[in-house]
Amino acid sequence: NVFSPVSGNRSSKTFKPKKNIPEGSHQYELLKHAEATLGSGNLRQAVMLPEGEDLNEWIAVNTVDFFNQINMLYGTITEFCTEVSCPVMSAGPRYEYHWADGTNIKKPIKCSAPKYIDYLMTWVQDQLDDETLFPSKIGVPFPKNFMSVAKTILKRLFRVYAHIYHQHFDSVMRLQEEAHLNTSFKHFIFFVQEFNLIDRRELAPLQELIEKLGSKDR
């Protein structure tokens, strides 16, 4: 029985602080609606824009929710995703990701998966916390570039799912988290397909899985 030294692993803790949607707000109501429809088990229906709702707001609420879900899922396997186990950020042998955010790091850098995911989640969190991009107050309009920002966020969050599936699925199985991961990913995929938010080429690392999830739900 080998004890792993307790280093900086945050296995039981969340990887990044959860992004809360203020209770009593319209976005909170939308989140509750989303959770209720998810409970019905029909994911295709659950992702559709509720009648009379603003598309940007629906995308914003769900993007925050996916950030929290992925945060939690990755948080369960951070101790297995290390500089040693994952020296590059990859999704199988054919896909490797280099990090750039366009502001602090303009030229893509090659880094380990934990470093990449830390950059990525910190970057997403900064976008979600920016009131000019993700207004939490009623009546504050979404910016003109909201859709392109949301697409970039979702494209990047997808890479965390792809890394978990390709490099850490055995750990996910050992932790008995696979049903949780599959449901979260399926919800994510149906959502981005419904509103055409991620380019098909970007989804290539998990194409087979995506087809399998889709065919079960026709």
XYZ file of N, CA, C and O in Angstrom:
872
model
N 0.854 -1.194 0.000
C 0.000 0.000 0.000
C 0.888 1.242 0.000
O 1.491 1.584 1.000
N 0.981 1.889 -1.124
C 1.878 3.037 -1.239
C 1.105 4.324 -0.961
O 0.095 4.600 -1.586
N 1.601 5.082 -0.001
C 0.954 6.366 0.286
C 1.589 7.431 -0.570
O 2.809 7.541 -0.617
N 0.755 8.198 -1.254
C 1.363 9.266 -2.039
C 1.564 10.444 -1.100
O 0.718 10.723 -0.253
N 2.695 11.111 -1.202
C 2.920 12.256 -0.317
C 1.872 13.323 -0.585
O 1.481 13.554 -1.726
N 1.392 13.938 0.464
C 0.395 14.984 0.272
C 1.121 16.231 -0.186
O 1.744 16.936 0.580
N 1.107 16.431 -1.483
C 1.749 17.634 -2.015
C 0.654 18.640 -2.258
O -0.344 18.663 -1.571
N 0.792 19.410 -3.303
C -0.220 20.429 -3.579
C -1.460 19.849 -4.218
O -2.153 20.552 -4.917
N -1.726 18.542 -4.064
C -2.886 18.036 -4.804
C -4.182 18.495 -4.160
O -4.329 18.542 -2.964
N -5.113 18.861 -5.061
C -6.353 19.442 -4.566
C -7.491 18.496 -4.867
O -8.534 18.894 -5.324
N -7.229 17.195 -4.659
C -8.191 16.206 -5.132
C -9.582 16.412 -4.559
O -10.558 16.373 -5.276
N -9.667 16.647 -3.243
C -11.006 16.731 -2.669
C -11.555 18.141 -2.791
O -12.729 18.377 -2.671
N -10.660 19.103 -2.996
C -11.117 20.483 -3.097
C -11.441 20.794 -4.554
O -11.028 20.096 -5.454
N -12.175 21.867 -4.733
C -12.437 22.283 -6.105
C -11.181 22.910 -6.652
O -10.406 23.519 -5.935
N -11.002 22.770 -7.919
C -9.797 23.254 -8.573
C -9.775 24.780 -8.600
O -8.797 25.421 -8.294
N -10.865 25.386 -8.933
C -10.977 26.860 -8.900
C -12.252 27.186 -8.136
O -13.171 26.379 -8.091
N -12.335 28.388 -7.572
C -13.576 28.701 -6.862
C -14.775 28.625 -7.803
O -14.670 28.965 -8.964
N -15.861 28.127 -7.259
C -17.073 27.993 -8.061
C -17.611 29.378 -8.387
O -17.522 30.286 -7.579
N -18.115 29.507 -9.582
C -18.685 30.794 -10.001
C -20.164 30.765 -9.657
O -20.917 29.963 -10.198
N -20.572 31.596 -8.717
C -21.978 31.576 -8.312
C -22.827 32.552 -9.108
O -22.395 33.657 -9.391
N -24.013 32.095 -9.456
C -24.980 32.994 -10.099
C -25.852 33.535 -8.964
O -26.369 32.755 -8.165
N -25.953 34.866 -8.844
C -26.659 35.449 -7.694
C -28.101 34.965 -7.562
O -28.869 35.002 -8.519
N -28.418 34.489 -6.366
C -29.768 33.995 -6.097
C -30.772 35.125 -6.267
O -30.455 36.280 -5.994
N -31.963 34.764 -6.745
C -32.984 35.792 -6.916
C -32.862 36.537 -8.243
O -33.756 37.269 -8.631
N -31.747 36.331 -8.950
C -31.582 37.005 -10.245
C -32.302 36.213 -11.330
O -32.626 35.040 -11.151
N -32.504 36.864 -12.462
C -33.151 36.172 -13.576
C -32.281 35.001 -14.046
O -32.786 33.939 -14.396
N -30.965 35.202 -14.025
C -30.062 34.137 -14.455
C -30.171 32.922 -13.536
O -30.057 31.788 -13.966
N -30.402 33.192 -12.252
C -30.577 32.106 -11.287
C -31.837 31.304 -11.642
O -31.837 30.074 -11.612
N -32.899 32.030 -11.991
C -34.149 31.362 -12.412
C -33.892 30.491 -13.644
O -34.395 29.371 -13.745
N -33.111 31.034 -14.581
C -32.796 30.265 -15.796
C -32.008 29.005 -15.459
O -32.225 27.950 -16.034
N -31.061 29.145 -14.517
C -30.256 27.997 -14.107
C -31.156 26.935 -13.483
O -31.026 25.742 -13.765
N -32.097 27.380 -12.643
C -33.043 26.438 -12.013
C -33.889 25.745 -13.094
O -34.154 24.551 -13.025
N -34.292 26.517 -14.102
C -35.070 25.944 -15.211
C -34.225 24.874 -15.912
O -34.706 23.783 -16.215
N -32.951 25.206 -16.162
C -32.055 24.268 -16.840
C -31.927 22.985 -16.025
O -31.997 21.876 -16.556
N -31.759 23.141 -14.711
C -31.601 21.955 -13.847
C -32.869 21.106 -13.847
O -32.803 19.886 -13.873
N -34.009 21.772 -13.836
C -35.278 21.040 -13.825
C -35.462 20.246 -15.117
O -35.858 19.082 -15.086
N -35.166 20.879 -16.267
C -35.360 20.166 -17.532
C -34.329 19.052 -17.688
O -34.610 18.019 -18.277
N -33.136 19.242 -17.109
C -32.129 18.179 -17.165
C -32.649 16.952 -16.438
O -32.407 15.823 -16.855
N -33.362 17.214 -15.332
C -33.894 16.113 -14.530
C -34.856 15.234 -15.303
O -35.051 14.067 -14.970
N -35.445 15.792 -16.364
C -36.400 15.006 -17.150
C -35.686 13.949 -17.981
O -36.314 13.050 -18.541
N -34.364 14.083 -18.090
C -33.607 13.067 -18.822
C -33.521 13.307 -20.319
O -32.770 12.639 -21.005
N -34.320 14.217 -20.836
C -34.236 14.482 -22.275
C -33.277 15.651 -22.514
O -33.671 16.813 -22.434
N -32.021 15.303 -22.801
C -30.997 16.339 -22.921
C -31.173 17.231 -24.141
O -30.888 18.413 -24.081
N -31.653 16.643 -25.227
C -31.845 17.465 -26.443
C -32.841 18.588 -26.151
O -32.667 19.710 -26.595
N -33.872 18.229 -25.402
C -34.892 19.219 -25.067
C -34.369 20.201 -24.022
O -34.644 21.388 -24.076
N -33.584 19.688 -23.101
C -33.081 20.505 -21.994
C -32.190 21.647 -22.462
O -32.111 22.679 -21.806
N -31.508 21.465 -23.593
C -30.592 22.521 -24.042
C -31.263 23.613 -24.877
O -30.695 24.670 -25.097
N -32.500 23.352 -25.313
C -33.172 24.331 -26.173
C -33.449 25.632 -25.432
O -33.682 25.638 -24.231
N -33.454 26.720 -26.187
C -33.719 28.042 -25.612
C -35.151 28.080 -25.086
O -36.097 27.855 -25.840
N -35.328 28.346 -23.781
C -36.698 28.423 -23.262
C -37.457 29.557 -23.957
O -36.866 30.583 -24.301
N -38.742 29.344 -24.117
C -39.559 30.316 -24.849
C -39.458 31.707 -24.247
O -39.514 31.876 -23.025
N -39.271 32.680 -25.117
C -39.250 34.074 -24.661
C -37.956 34.518 -24.002
O -37.857 35.639 -23.511
N -36.957 33.631 -23.952
C -35.708 34.008 -23.289
C -34.688 34.565 -24.272
O -34.738 34.288 -25.468
N -33.728 35.311 -23.718
C -32.669 35.916 -24.512
C -31.562 34.889 -24.750
O -31.066 34.275 -23.798
N -31.196 34.711 -26.005
C -30.189 33.701 -26.353
C -28.860 33.946 -25.627
O -28.260 33.019 -25.078
N -28.410 35.193 -25.605
C -27.133 35.480 -24.935
C -27.166 35.079 -23.465
O -26.221 34.504 -22.934
N -28.285 35.388 -22.834
C -28.402 35.084 -21.411
C -28.399 33.573 -21.167
O -27.773 33.078 -20.235
N -29.099 32.853 -22.023
C -29.165 31.390 -21.914
C -27.763 30.796 -22.108
O -27.340 29.899 -21.390
N -27.033 31.324 -23.078
C -25.676 30.831 -23.323
C -24.761 31.188 -22.149
O -23.942 30.377 -21.706
N -24.951 32.393 -21.599
C -24.129 32.823 -20.457
C -24.338 31.912 -19.248
O -23.373 31.425 -18.643
N -25.586 31.664 -18.905
C -25.901 30.839 -17.727
C -25.327 29.431 -17.891
O -24.737 28.869 -16.967
N -25.504 28.871 -19.078
C -25.007 27.510 -19.307
C -23.484 27.455 -19.345
O -22.882 26.485 -18.893
N -22.848 28.497 -19.863
C -21.384 28.535 -19.910
C -20.817 28.545 -18.488
O -19.861 27.821 -18.178
N -21.424 29.330 -17.612
C -21.005 29.357 -16.207
C -21.189 27.961 -15.595
O -20.319 27.443 -14.890
N -22.319 27.343 -15.907
C -22.610 26.023 -15.362
C -21.594 24.980 -15.852
O -21.107 24.165 -15.069
N -21.253 25.023 -17.131
C -20.253 24.069 -17.654
C -18.882 24.315 -17.037
O -18.155 23.378 -16.728
N -18.540 25.583 -16.843
C -17.268 25.902 -16.172
C -17.240 25.231 -14.797
O -16.265 24.576 -14.426
N -18.337 25.362 -14.038
C -18.389 24.760 -12.702
C -18.315 23.240 -12.754
O -17.635 22.614 -11.946
N -19.016 22.652 -13.732
C -18.992 21.188 -13.853
C -17.598 20.669 -14.182
O -17.117 19.698 -13.590
N -16.949 21.310 -15.159
C -15.633 20.849 -15.599
C -14.605 21.060 -14.499
O -13.734 20.227 -14.254
N -14.751 22.179 -13.820
C -13.932 22.500 -12.674
C -13.975 21.366 -11.644
O -12.949 20.915 -11.131
N -15.196 20.917 -11.373
C -15.387 19.870 -10.381
C -14.828 18.535 -10.877
O -14.143 17.819 -10.154
N -15.127 18.216 -12.137
C -14.654 16.951 -12.708
C -13.121 16.911 -12.748
O -12.506 15.918 -12.370
N -12.518 18.009 -13.193
C -11.053 18.040 -13.249
C -10.479 18.021 -11.833
O -9.460 17.385 -11.567
N -11.181 18.666 -10.907
C -10.745 18.674 -9.507
C -10.603 17.282 -8.914
O -9.761 17.056 -8.036
N -11.393 16.331 -9.410
C -11.306 14.971 -8.854
C -10.058 14.235 -9.339
O -9.658 13.248 -8.742
N -9.472 14.694 -10.451
C -8.313 13.949 -10.976
C -7.018 14.768 -11.005
O -6.037 14.329 -11.597
N -7.010 15.948 -10.335
C -5.791 16.771 -10.415
C -4.557 16.024 -9.926
O -3.465 16.243 -10.430
N -4.727 15.118 -8.943
C -3.525 14.436 -8.432
C -2.928 13.474 -9.459
O -1.764 13.099 -9.343
N -3.720 13.086 -10.456
C -3.199 12.173 -11.501
C -2.688 12.934 -12.716
O -2.097 12.363 -13.616
N -3.007 14.217 -12.766
C -2.614 15.033 -13.912
C -1.458 15.923 -13.460
O -1.681 16.984 -12.887
N -0.244 15.451 -13.685
C 0.929 16.157 -13.155
C 1.908 16.497 -14.270
O 1.765 16.023 -15.403
N 2.917 17.286 -13.912
C 3.979 17.639 -14.861
C 4.620 16.366 -15.418
O 5.048 16.315 -16.556
N 4.686 15.337 -14.572
C 5.347 14.080 -14.964
C 4.438 13.229 -15.833
O 4.836 12.757 -16.903
N 3.179 13.067 -15.396
C 2.273 12.194 -16.163
C 1.842 12.839 -17.468
O 1.608 12.153 -18.461
N 1.722 14.163 -17.458
C 1.205 14.873 -18.632
C 2.094 16.067 -18.972
O 1.684 17.220 -18.780
N 3.316 15.802 -19.483
C 4.239 16.908 -19.775
C 3.743 17.842 -20.889
O 4.197 18.979 -20.985
N 2.808 17.350 -21.730
C 2.187 18.244 -22.717
C 0.672 18.140 -22.571
O 0.158 17.158 -22.067
N 0.002 19.181 -23.023
C -1.461 19.183 -22.976
C -1.952 18.483 -24.233
O -1.850 19.027 -25.345
N -2.461 17.271 -24.071
C -2.858 16.527 -25.258
C -4.229 15.892 -25.078
O -4.757 15.797 -23.978
N -4.770 15.456 -26.219
C -6.013 14.692 -26.234
C -5.737 13.534 -27.179
O -6.143 13.543 -28.338
N -4.962 12.571 -26.697
C -4.529 11.459 -27.546
C -3.284 11.869 -28.316
O -2.885 13.035 -28.303
N -2.676 10.917 -29.008
C -1.397 11.188 -29.671
C -1.466 12.209 -30.802
O -0.470 12.849 -31.112
N -2.641 12.401 -31.386
C -2.714 13.263 -32.569
C -3.043 14.711 -32.268
O -2.978 15.571 -33.137
N -3.423 14.996 -31.014
C -3.842 16.357 -30.686
C -3.069 16.898 -29.502
O -3.105 16.324 -28.421
N -2.361 17.986 -29.763
C -1.606 18.640 -28.700
C -1.984 20.116 -28.708
O -2.111 20.723 -29.768
N -2.195 20.668 -27.522
C -2.612 22.067 -27.428
C -1.499 22.922 -26.830
O -0.856 22.519 -25.867
N -1.294 24.084 -27.412
C -0.342 25.057 -26.876
C -1.129 26.271 -26.423
O -2.105 26.647 -27.062
N -0.705 26.886 -25.316
C -1.523 27.945 -24.728
C -1.161 29.352 -25.221
O 0.000 29.733 -25.276
N -2.196 30.104 -25.535
C -2.058 31.549 -25.779
C -3.394 32.172 -25.429
O -4.436 31.584 -25.709
N -3.361 33.342 -24.796
C -4.648 33.987 -24.494
C -4.830 35.282 -25.279
O -5.838 35.963 -25.149
N -3.818 35.615 -26.096
C -3.952 36.805 -26.928
C -3.605 38.113 -26.228
O -3.423 39.124 -26.881
N -3.531 38.084 -24.887
C -3.164 39.322 -24.181
C -1.835 39.160 -23.451
O -0.843 39.776 -23.807
N -1.831 38.282 -22.407
C -0.578 38.078 -21.663
C 0.388 37.191 -22.430
O 1.595 37.408 -22.427
N -0.164 36.164 -23.047
C 0.672 35.236 -23.811
C 0.165 35.242 -25.248
O -0.874 34.658 -25.565
N 0.895 35.939 -26.103
C 0.419 36.100 -27.488
C 0.881 34.971 -28.388
O 0.183 34.555 -29.299
N 2.103 34.474 -28.116
C 2.640 33.410 -28.954
C 2.402 32.091 -28.234
O 2.778 31.949 -27.065
N 1.723 31.134 -28.882
C 1.383 29.893 -28.168
C 2.611 29.219 -27.540
O 3.637 29.072 -28.172
N 2.461 28.843 -26.266
C 3.554 28.167 -25.571
C 3.182 26.717 -25.301
O 2.021 26.390 -25.061
N 4.192 25.871 -25.345
C 3.993 24.459 -25.050
C 4.145 24.313 -23.545
O 5.125 24.795 -22.979
N 3.153 23.726 -22.896
C 3.301 23.537 -21.448
C 2.607 22.254 -21.026
O 1.869 21.641 -21.803
N 2.862 21.854 -19.788
C 2.267 20.613 -19.280
C 0.752 20.776 -19.191
O 0.233 21.902 -19.120
N 0.052 19.635 -19.141
C -1.410 19.698 -19.045
C -1.879 20.443 -17.796
O -2.762 21.299 -17.895
N -1.317 20.169 -16.599
C -1.836 20.910 -15.437
C -1.618 22.420 -15.557
O -2.476 23.218 -15.165
N -0.493 22.799 -16.142
C -0.209 24.229 -16.323
C -1.202 24.814 -17.339
O -1.786 25.878 -17.121
N -1.394 24.101 -18.446
C -2.314 24.558 -19.498
C -3.728 24.728 -18.920
O -4.392 25.732 -19.146
N -4.167 23.722 -18.175
C -5.538 23.752 -17.646
C -5.672 24.863 -16.600
O -6.706 25.521 -16.515
N -4.607 25.098 -15.862
C -4.626 26.194 -14.902
C -4.746 27.544 -15.632
O -5.571 28.392 -15.273
N -3.963 27.718 -16.681
C -4.064 28.931 -17.507
C -5.485 29.075 -18.051
O -6.093 30.140 -18.015
N -5.987 27.964 -18.606
C -7.278 27.964 -19.287
C -8.413 28.320 -18.323
O -9.229 29.199 -18.599
N -8.435 27.637 -17.159
C -9.530 27.863 -16.214
C -9.440 29.266 -15.590
O -10.468 29.888 -15.331
N -8.219 29.746 -15.370
C -8.043 31.098 -14.832
C -8.535 32.122 -15.852
O -9.243 33.082 -15.520
N -8.195 31.879 -17.119
C -8.632 32.767 -18.199
C -10.167 32.779 -18.292
O -10.790 33.838 -18.368
N -10.778 31.591 -18.254
C -12.243 31.518 -18.345
C -12.860 32.259 -17.158
O -13.792 33.046 -17.312
N -12.304 32.006 -15.978
C -12.838 32.655 -14.786
C -12.780 34.181 -14.907
O -13.730 34.878 -14.541
N -11.688 34.684 -15.456
C -11.563 36.135 -15.649
C -12.644 36.666 -16.593
O -13.179 37.759 -16.388
N -12.949 35.899 -17.647
C -14.010 36.324 -18.578
C -15.364 36.331 -17.867
O -16.149 37.259 -18.006
N -15.637 35.270 -17.099
C -16.932 35.145 -16.424
C -17.119 36.234 -15.376
O -18.245 36.656 -15.098
N -16.000 36.672 -14.776
C -16.072 37.705 -13.734
C -16.156 39.116 -14.303
O -16.352 40.070 -13.562
N -15.972 39.239 -15.614
C -15.983 40.553 -16.245
C -17.419 40.985 -16.521
O -18.078 40.462 -17.416
N -17.881 41.935 -15.734
C -19.290 42.388 -15.844
C -19.624 42.979 -17.216
O -20.784 43.027 -17.599
N -18.604 43.457 -17.945
C -18.913 44.001 -19.267
C -19.153 42.875 -20.266
O -19.820 43.067 -21.279
N -18.617 41.681 -19.973
C -18.811 40.535 -20.867
C -19.989 39.684 -20.420
O -20.793 39.219 -21.219
N -20.031 39.417 -19.109
C -21.078 38.573 -18.524
C -21.847 39.400 -17.491
O -21.632 39.248 -16.295
N -22.723 40.297 -17.954
C -23.436 41.157 -16.992
C -24.366 40.333 -16.113
O -25.109 39.493 -16.613
N -24.287 40.540 -14.801
C -25.171 39.771 -13.922
C -26.399 40.588 -13.556
O -27.358 40.064 -13.026
N -26.344 41.880 -13.828
C -27.486 42.733 -13.449
C -28.524 42.766 -14.564
O -28.189 42.814 -15.738
N -29.760 42.739 -14.162
C -30.871 42.772 -15.120
C -30.830 44.066 -15.920
O -30.563 45.126 -15.369
N -31.072 43.952 -17.199
C -31.158 45.149 -18.026
C -29.821 45.629 -18.558
O -29.785 46.497 -19.417
N -28.715 45.071 -18.038
C -27.408 45.451 -18.585
C -27.207 44.623 -19.853
O -27.259 43.394 -19.812
N -27.014 45.278 -21.008
C -26.945 44.511 -22.251
C -25.644 43.711 -22.383
O -24.621 44.072 -21.797
N -25.716 42.625 -23.124
C -24.519 41.860 -23.444
C -23.752 42.615 -24.526
O -24.355 43.262 -25.376
N -22.416 42.515 -24.502
C -21.642 43.239 -25.516
C -21.825 42.619 -26.894
O -22.234 41.461 -27.010
N -21.498 43.378 -27.928
C -21.659 42.883 -29.308
C -20.819 41.636 -29.575
O -21.176 40.792 -30.388
N -19.657 41.548 -28.901
C -18.763 40.416 -29.165
C -19.032 39.233 -28.232
O -18.240 38.309 -28.152
N -20.176 39.269 -27.522
C -20.433 38.217 -26.526
C -20.362 36.815 -27.132
O -19.746 35.916 -26.586
N -21.007 36.648 -28.295
C -21.087 35.317 -28.885
C -19.701 34.776 -29.224
O -19.412 33.601 -28.990
N -18.829 35.631 -29.740
C -17.499 35.130 -30.103
C -16.687 34.790 -28.849
O -15.921 33.834 -28.837
N -16.893 35.556 -27.762
C -16.205 35.241 -26.496
C -16.712 33.906 -25.956
O -15.929 33.033 -25.560
N -18.039 33.734 -25.958
C -18.632 32.488 -25.453
C -18.116 31.289 -26.258
O -17.791 30.240 -25.692
N -18.026 31.455 -27.572
C -17.530 30.357 -28.418
C -16.092 29.992 -28.061
O -15.736 28.808 -28.019
N -15.260 31.003 -27.795
C -13.868 30.727 -27.428
C -13.798 30.012 -26.088
O -13.040 29.060 -25.906
N -14.616 30.456 -25.138
C -14.640 29.813 -23.818
C -15.024 28.339 -23.964
O -14.358 27.447 -23.432
N -16.103 28.074 -24.700
C -16.593 26.699 -24.844
C -15.600 25.829 -25.609
O -15.391 24.663 -25.273
N -14.966 26.403 -26.613
C -13.952 25.671 -27.383
C -12.818 25.240 -26.445
O -12.317 24.115 -26.526
N -12.437 26.130 -25.554
C -11.344 25.806 -24.629
C -11.785 24.829 -23.544
O -11.029 23.930 -23.168
N -12.999 24.999 -23.031
C -13.487 24.051 -22.018
C -13.556 22.639 -22.591
O -13.284 21.664 -21.896
N -13.915 22.541 -23.867
C -13.966 21.225 -24.529
C -12.616 20.502 -24.389
O -12.561 19.288 -24.217
N -11.516 21.258 -24.467
C -10.187 20.645 -24.422
C -9.917 19.961 -23.086
O -9.165 18.996 -23.026
N -10.546 20.473 -22.033
C -10.362 19.838 -20.721
C -11.085 18.482 -20.722
O -10.539 17.476 -20.272
N -12.313 18.448 -21.251
C -13.001 17.155 -21.393
C -12.136 16.202 -22.230
O -11.963 15.041 -21.877
N -11.624 16.703 -23.348
C -10.850 15.851 -24.260
C -9.622 15.279 -23.560
O -9.292 14.102 -23.712
N -8.951 16.104 -22.766
C -7.761 15.640 -22.039
C -8.160 14.578 -21.006
O -7.518 13.535 -20.901
N -9.232 14.842 -20.267
C -9.675 13.871 -19.247
C -10.009 12.527 -19.905
O -9.575 11.472 -19.443
N -10.773 12.571 -20.988
C -11.158 11.320 -21.662
C -9.945 10.570 -22.203
O -9.856 9.351 -22.060
N -9.022 11.275 -22.839
C -7.899 10.585 -23.470
C -6.829 10.143 -22.493
O -6.247 9.082 -22.652
N -6.540 10.971 -21.504
C -5.393 10.671 -20.645
C -5.750 10.133 -19.265
O -4.914 9.543 -18.607
N -6.972 10.372 -18.798
C -7.280 10.044 -17.399
C -8.544 9.213 -17.221
O -9.070 9.150 -16.118
N -9.019 8.601 -18.296
C -10.294 7.897 -18.164
C -10.200 6.725 -17.176
O -11.152 6.427 -16.460
N -9.007 6.101 -17.102
C -8.839 4.991 -16.142
C -9.024 5.486 -14.703
O -9.663 4.824 -13.881
N -8.495 6.689 -14.413
C -8.673 7.256 -13.066
C -10.141 7.591 -12.811
O -10.670 7.376 -11.720
N -10.801 8.106 -13.840
C -12.220 8.438 -13.728
C -13.018 7.174 -13.399
O -13.898 7.174 -12.529
N -12.664 6.066 -14.070
C -13.335 4.782 -13.827
C -13.082 4.307 -12.388
O -14.004 3.874 -11.711
N -11.830 4.401 -11.960
C -11.489 3.962 -10.595
C -12.251 4.763 -9.551
O -12.639 4.243 -8.514
N -12.466 6.039 -9.832
C -13.193 6.907 -8.895
C -14.711 6.758 -9.050
O -15.477 7.419 -8.364
N -15.117 5.919 -10.026
C -16.547 5.709 -10.341
C -17.240 7.024 -10.699
O -18.372 7.286 -10.312
N -16.506 7.829 -11.467
C -17.032 9.136 -11.888
C -17.473 9.109 -13.350
O -17.828 10.143 -13.890
N -17.388 7.926 -14.008
C -17.604 7.966 -15.458
C -19.022 8.351 -15.855
O -19.218 9.041 -16.853
N -20.027 7.945 -15.062
C -21.412 8.314 -15.415
C -21.572 9.832 -15.319
O -22.186 10.474 -16.180
N -20.971 10.390 -14.285
C -21.004 11.837 -14.058
C -20.315 12.570 -15.226
O -20.850 13.521 -15.781
N -19.139 12.086 -15.595
C -18.390 12.693 -16.705
C -19.173 12.585 -18.015
O -19.314 13.566 -18.745
N -19.700 11.380 -18.296
C -20.432 11.172 -19.557
C -21.674 12.058 -19.648
O -21.973 12.615 -20.709
N -22.405 12.178 -18.539
C -23.620 12.996 -18.551
C -23.271 14.461 -18.768
O -23.902 15.163 -19.556
N -22.224 14.903 -18.065
C -21.802 16.298 -18.201
C -21.356 16.577 -19.633
O -21.757 17.583 -20.236
N -20.559 15.674 -20.184
C -20.052 15.882 -21.540
C -21.180 15.837 -22.574
O -21.225 16.637 -23.508
N -22.101 14.905 -22.380
C -23.218 14.782 -23.324
C -24.063 16.063 -23.309
O -24.433 16.596 -24.358
N -24.304 16.580 -22.123
C -25.056 17.834 -21.977
C -24.312 18.958 -22.709
O -24.904 19.731 -23.473
N -23.005 19.022 -22.480
C -22.159 20.039 -23.117
C -22.241 19.948 -24.644
O -22.449 20.943 -25.331
N -22.096 18.739 -25.161
C -22.097 18.537 -26.618
C -23.457 18.884 -27.225
O -23.541 19.574 -28.234
N -24.523 18.422 -26.596
C -25.854 18.737 -27.126
C -26.075 20.248 -27.122
O -26.679 20.804 -28.029
N -25.549 20.906 -26.089
C -25.697 22.356 -26.003
C -24.944 23.061 -27.133
O -25.505 23.900 -27.836
N -23.680 22.699 -27.316
C -22.907 23.402 -28.364
C -23.419 23.042 -29.761
O -23.340 23.857 -30.673
N -23.994 21.842 -29.909
C -24.570 21.474 -31.212
C -25.853 22.265 -31.471
O -26.084 22.741 -32.585
N -26.665 22.419 -30.454
C -27.944 23.123 -30.592
C -27.740 24.548 -31.113
O -28.501 25.031 -31.938
N -26.675 25.209 -30.635
C -26.461 26.613 -31.027
C -25.227 26.794 -31.914
O -24.780 27.908 -32.129
N -24.696 25.662 -32.378
C -23.577 25.702 -33.321
C -22.403 26.530 -32.795
O -21.949 27.466 -33.443
N -21.924 26.175 -31.598
C -20.956 27.028 -30.907
C -19.504 26.576 -31.055
O -18.602 27.355 -30.775
N -19.296 25.327 -31.453
C -17.904 24.866 -31.628
C -17.751 24.250 -33.012
O -18.565 23.426 -33.425
N -16.708 24.663 -33.682
C -16.385 24.154 -35.013
C -16.153 22.644 -34.960
O -15.487 22.143 -34.040
N -16.676 21.932 -35.930
C -16.514 20.468 -35.968
C -15.058 20.015 -35.871
O -14.758 19.013 -35.257
N -14.167 20.800 -36.490
C -12.745 20.411 -36.464
C -12.207 20.373 -35.042
O -11.379 19.550 -34.697
N -12.711 21.306 -34.230
C -12.267 21.376 -32.830
C -12.728 20.152 -32.037
O -12.119 19.787 -31.042
N -13.835 19.561 -32.476
C -14.409 18.422 -31.745
C -13.781 17.091 -32.154
O -14.081 16.052 -31.565
N -12.898 17.132 -33.145
C -12.326 15.905 -33.708
C -11.734 14.925 -32.678
O -11.920 13.712 -32.812
N -11.030 15.397 -31.620
C -10.439 14.445 -30.680
C -11.452 13.511 -30.011
O -11.094 12.428 -29.558
N -12.720 13.923 -29.943
C -13.722 13.062 -29.293
C -14.861 12.705 -30.257
O -15.966 12.374 -29.837
N -14.564 12.770 -31.550
C -15.598 12.558 -32.562
C -16.364 11.246 -32.385
O -17.587 11.215 -32.456
N -15.637 10.156 -32.145
C -16.320 8.847 -32.018
C -17.268 8.833 -30.839
O -18.393 8.338 -30.922
N -16.795 9.377 -29.730
C -17.626 9.433 -28.528
C -18.869 10.297 -28.777
O -19.982 9.931 -28.399
N -18.666 11.421 -29.452
C -19.776 12.335 -29.741
C -20.826 11.631 -30.604
O -22.034 11.734 -30.357
N -20.360 10.864 -31.587
C -21.311 10.133 -32.450
C -22.058 9.081 -31.653
O -23.255 8.877 -31.842
N -21.332 8.420 -30.753
C -21.946 7.382 -29.932
C -23.012 7.989 -29.015
O -24.123 7.479 -28.894
N -22.685 9.105 -28.392
C -23.643 9.763 -27.499
C -24.870 10.217 -28.269
O -26.000 10.115 -27.782
N -24.645 10.736 -29.476
C -25.741 11.232 -30.285
C -26.656 10.126 -30.781
O -27.871 10.282 -30.812
N -26.062 8.990 -31.140
C -26.876 7.912 -31.729
C -27.776 7.259 -30.693
O -28.838 6.761 -30.998
N -27.357 7.310 -29.432
C -28.177 6.720 -28.368
C -29.410 7.576 -28.079
O -30.286 7.167 -27.373
N -29.397 8.775 -28.592
C -30.420 9.719 -28.182
C -31.280 10.211 -29.328
O -31.768 11.316 -29.327
N -31.401 9.398 -30.338
C -32.214 9.836 -31.483
C -33.676 9.592 -31.171
O -34.034 8.612 -30.558
